[in-house]
Every structure is written in C-alpha cells, then in structure tokens.
XYZ file of C-alpha atoms in Angstrom:
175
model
C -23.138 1.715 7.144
C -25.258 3.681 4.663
C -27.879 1.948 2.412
C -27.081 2.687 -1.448
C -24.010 4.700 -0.774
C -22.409 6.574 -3.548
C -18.521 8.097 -3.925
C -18.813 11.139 -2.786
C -21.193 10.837 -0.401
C -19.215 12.573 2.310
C -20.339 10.151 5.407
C -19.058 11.111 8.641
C -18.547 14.551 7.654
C -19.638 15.791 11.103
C -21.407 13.597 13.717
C -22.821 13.845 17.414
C -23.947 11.779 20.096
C -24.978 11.411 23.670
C -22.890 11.519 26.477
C -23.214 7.737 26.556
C -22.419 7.157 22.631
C -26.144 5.062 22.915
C -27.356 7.351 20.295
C -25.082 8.569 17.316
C -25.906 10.860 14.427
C -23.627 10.904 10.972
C -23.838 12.925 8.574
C -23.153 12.866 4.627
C -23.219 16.085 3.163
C -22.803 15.191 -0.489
C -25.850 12.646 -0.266
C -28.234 12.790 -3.139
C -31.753 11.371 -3.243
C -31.900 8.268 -5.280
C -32.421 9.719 -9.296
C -30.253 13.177 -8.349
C -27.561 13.684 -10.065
C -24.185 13.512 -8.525
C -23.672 17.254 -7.806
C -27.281 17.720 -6.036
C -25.020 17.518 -2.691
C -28.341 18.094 -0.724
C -27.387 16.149 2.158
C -28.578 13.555 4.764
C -27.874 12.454 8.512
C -28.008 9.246 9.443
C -29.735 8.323 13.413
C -28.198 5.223 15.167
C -28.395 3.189 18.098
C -26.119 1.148 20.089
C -27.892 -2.339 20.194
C -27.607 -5.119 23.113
C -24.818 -6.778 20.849
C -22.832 -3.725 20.911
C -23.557 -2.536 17.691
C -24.558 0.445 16.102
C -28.043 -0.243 14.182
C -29.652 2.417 11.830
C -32.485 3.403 13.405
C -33.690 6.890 11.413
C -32.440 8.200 8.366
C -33.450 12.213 7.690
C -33.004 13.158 3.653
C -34.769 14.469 1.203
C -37.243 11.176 1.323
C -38.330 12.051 5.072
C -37.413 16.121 4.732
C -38.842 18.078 2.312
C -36.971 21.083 3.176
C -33.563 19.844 1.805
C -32.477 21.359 -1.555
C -29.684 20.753 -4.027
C -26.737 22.173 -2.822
C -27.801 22.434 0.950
C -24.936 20.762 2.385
C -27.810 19.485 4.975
C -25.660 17.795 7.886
C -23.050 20.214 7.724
C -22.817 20.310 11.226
C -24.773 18.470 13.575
C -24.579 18.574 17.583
C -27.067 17.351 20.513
C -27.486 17.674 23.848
C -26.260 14.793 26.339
C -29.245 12.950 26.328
C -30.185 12.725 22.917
C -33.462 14.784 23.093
C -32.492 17.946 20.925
C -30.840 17.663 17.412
C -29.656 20.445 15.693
C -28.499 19.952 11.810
C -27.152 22.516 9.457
C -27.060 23.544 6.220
C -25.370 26.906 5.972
C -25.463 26.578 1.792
C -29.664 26.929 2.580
C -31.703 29.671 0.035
C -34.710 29.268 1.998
C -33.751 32.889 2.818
C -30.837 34.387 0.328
C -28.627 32.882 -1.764
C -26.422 30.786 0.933
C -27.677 32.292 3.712
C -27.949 28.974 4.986
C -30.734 27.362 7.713
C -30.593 25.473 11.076
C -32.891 22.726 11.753
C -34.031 21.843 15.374
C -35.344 18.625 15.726
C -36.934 16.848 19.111
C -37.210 13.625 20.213
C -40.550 12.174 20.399
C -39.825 7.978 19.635
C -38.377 5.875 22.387
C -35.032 4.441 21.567
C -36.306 1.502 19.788
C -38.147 4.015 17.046
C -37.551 3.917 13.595
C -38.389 7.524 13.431
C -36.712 8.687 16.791
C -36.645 12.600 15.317
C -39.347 15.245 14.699
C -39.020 18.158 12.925
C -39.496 21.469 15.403
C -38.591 24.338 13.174
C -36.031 25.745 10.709
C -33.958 28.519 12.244
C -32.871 31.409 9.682
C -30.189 33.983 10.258
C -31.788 37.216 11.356
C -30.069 39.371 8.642
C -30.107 36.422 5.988
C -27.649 37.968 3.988
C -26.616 36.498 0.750
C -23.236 33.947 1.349
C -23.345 34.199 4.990
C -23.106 30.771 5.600
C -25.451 30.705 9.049
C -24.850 26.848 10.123
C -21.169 26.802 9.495
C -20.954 25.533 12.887
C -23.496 24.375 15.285
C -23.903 23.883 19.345
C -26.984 22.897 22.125
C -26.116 23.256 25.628
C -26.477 20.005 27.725
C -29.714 20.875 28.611
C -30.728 21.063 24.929
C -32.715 24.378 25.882
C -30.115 26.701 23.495
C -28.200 26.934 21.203
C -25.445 28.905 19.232
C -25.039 29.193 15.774
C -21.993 30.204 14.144
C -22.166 32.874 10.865
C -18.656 32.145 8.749
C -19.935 35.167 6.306
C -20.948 37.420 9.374
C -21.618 40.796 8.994
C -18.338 40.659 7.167
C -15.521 38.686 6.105
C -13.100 39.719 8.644
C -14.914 39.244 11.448
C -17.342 36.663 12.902
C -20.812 36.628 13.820
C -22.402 34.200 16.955
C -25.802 34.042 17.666
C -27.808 32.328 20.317
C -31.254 31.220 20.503
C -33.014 30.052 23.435
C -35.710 27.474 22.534
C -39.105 28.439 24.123
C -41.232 25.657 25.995
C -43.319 23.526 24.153
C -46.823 24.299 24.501
C-alpha cells in the first residue's frame, strides 16, 4: 500500500476520510526518508482515492521529500482528521521542536487539486501551542468541524500532568 515500506513503519497509525470514504488519508508515524536511519521516526501520511474500480489508488504522499518541515522524531501523522468533504487536512506531530523540546506542531493543509491530482494537498500553515512548553505534546489528538472552518487541538502535557488542556482555533478566510 506504501512504496518502499520498512518494519516499523507504523502505517495506519491514525487515518481520516470523507464522509463518503472517496478520499482516505493514512498515516505512518515511524516513516523515515529513504537514507534515514531506522529511528529518524519523522513520519509521513499517505493521500488516497477511491478509483472507478473500487479501489483505493495513491494519489499524494506528504514526507519529508514533499515537507520540509518534518524532523527526526516528529511523529508527523500522529493524528490526522478532515472535514466531510475532504477540503481541510489537519496532521500532527505533537513530538515537533519547531517551538520547545516536544512541544509538538499542527499542520493545516487545504485542498487546491481536483480529485484526480497527484498533489491534492497544500500546505496552509503550521499551528504551535500558544505556551509551547517543553513535553507538552500539542497534536496528541486532532479534530476539524464538518465545515473544516475549526478546529481543536488536544495538549496531553497541558499546563500540567494531571489535567488536560483543549484549544480551538478558528481558521480565518482566505484572502
């Protein structure tokens, strides 16, 4: 289902689709680019669409070759989630530095190829955890709202261990 899969790869780890199932996303958190070492566990997540022949075909595949944002030990894919039509994608990787050591990231991604594209996704913007604490984990878990206008994030180091931290964002309009 993957091209060049390795053990350890972690496919399916978390995966999303429309309300249809006509578009699916997979991900495999322990991917590594092709030359990485085994332990890189950057991450990748895998676009697919159901064909005429009923058939899921691999239609976009975002890693570190297409993402340059993805870093060893990312996790990237550790949750993903859309809305019901496919046009918003939101992937995580809560094991992110981009802001503190595991403060982990969310990445918003839109839509912009019709369903025959081999590069259905765009990258919008990376989302980082307004305190960005060091081991909060921002991405452990993921949502968009049908409309794929918002979206909650889920902090599994919070403000503390005990308790939990949720935070929304509302996605402004493209202009």
């Amino acid at each position: 289902f993957i091209p060049n899969s390795r053990d350890g790869d972690q496919f399916g780890y978390s995966l999303a689709g429309t309300s249809d199932l006509s578009i699916i996303v997979v991900s495999a958190i322990g991917r590594e680019a092709v030359g990485d070492d085994s332990s890189a566990s950057k991450g990748a997540v895998f676009v697919y669409k159901l064909n005429s022949d009923n058939e899921y075909q691999l239609l976009q595949t975002i890693d570190t070759s297409t993402f340059s944002q993805i870093d060893s030990g990312d996790q990237f894919g550790y949750k993903v989630s859309m809305n019901s039509n496919g046009q918003s994608l939101i992937i995580s990787a809560p094991f992110s530095d981009h802001d503190n050591i595991n403060a982990g990231s969310v990445y918003y991604f839109d839509k912009t190829g019709d369903d025959s594209s081999f590069d259905l996704y765009s990258f919008v913007q990376r989302i980082g955890s307004p305190k960005g604490s060091t081991q909060e984990l921002f991405g452990a878990n993921v949502a968009v709202n049908p409309a794929g206008d918002s979206i909650a994030v889920w902090s599994q180091g919070g403000q503390n261990r005990i308790r939990t931290t949720f935070d929304k964002f509302t996605r402004l309009a493209d202009s």
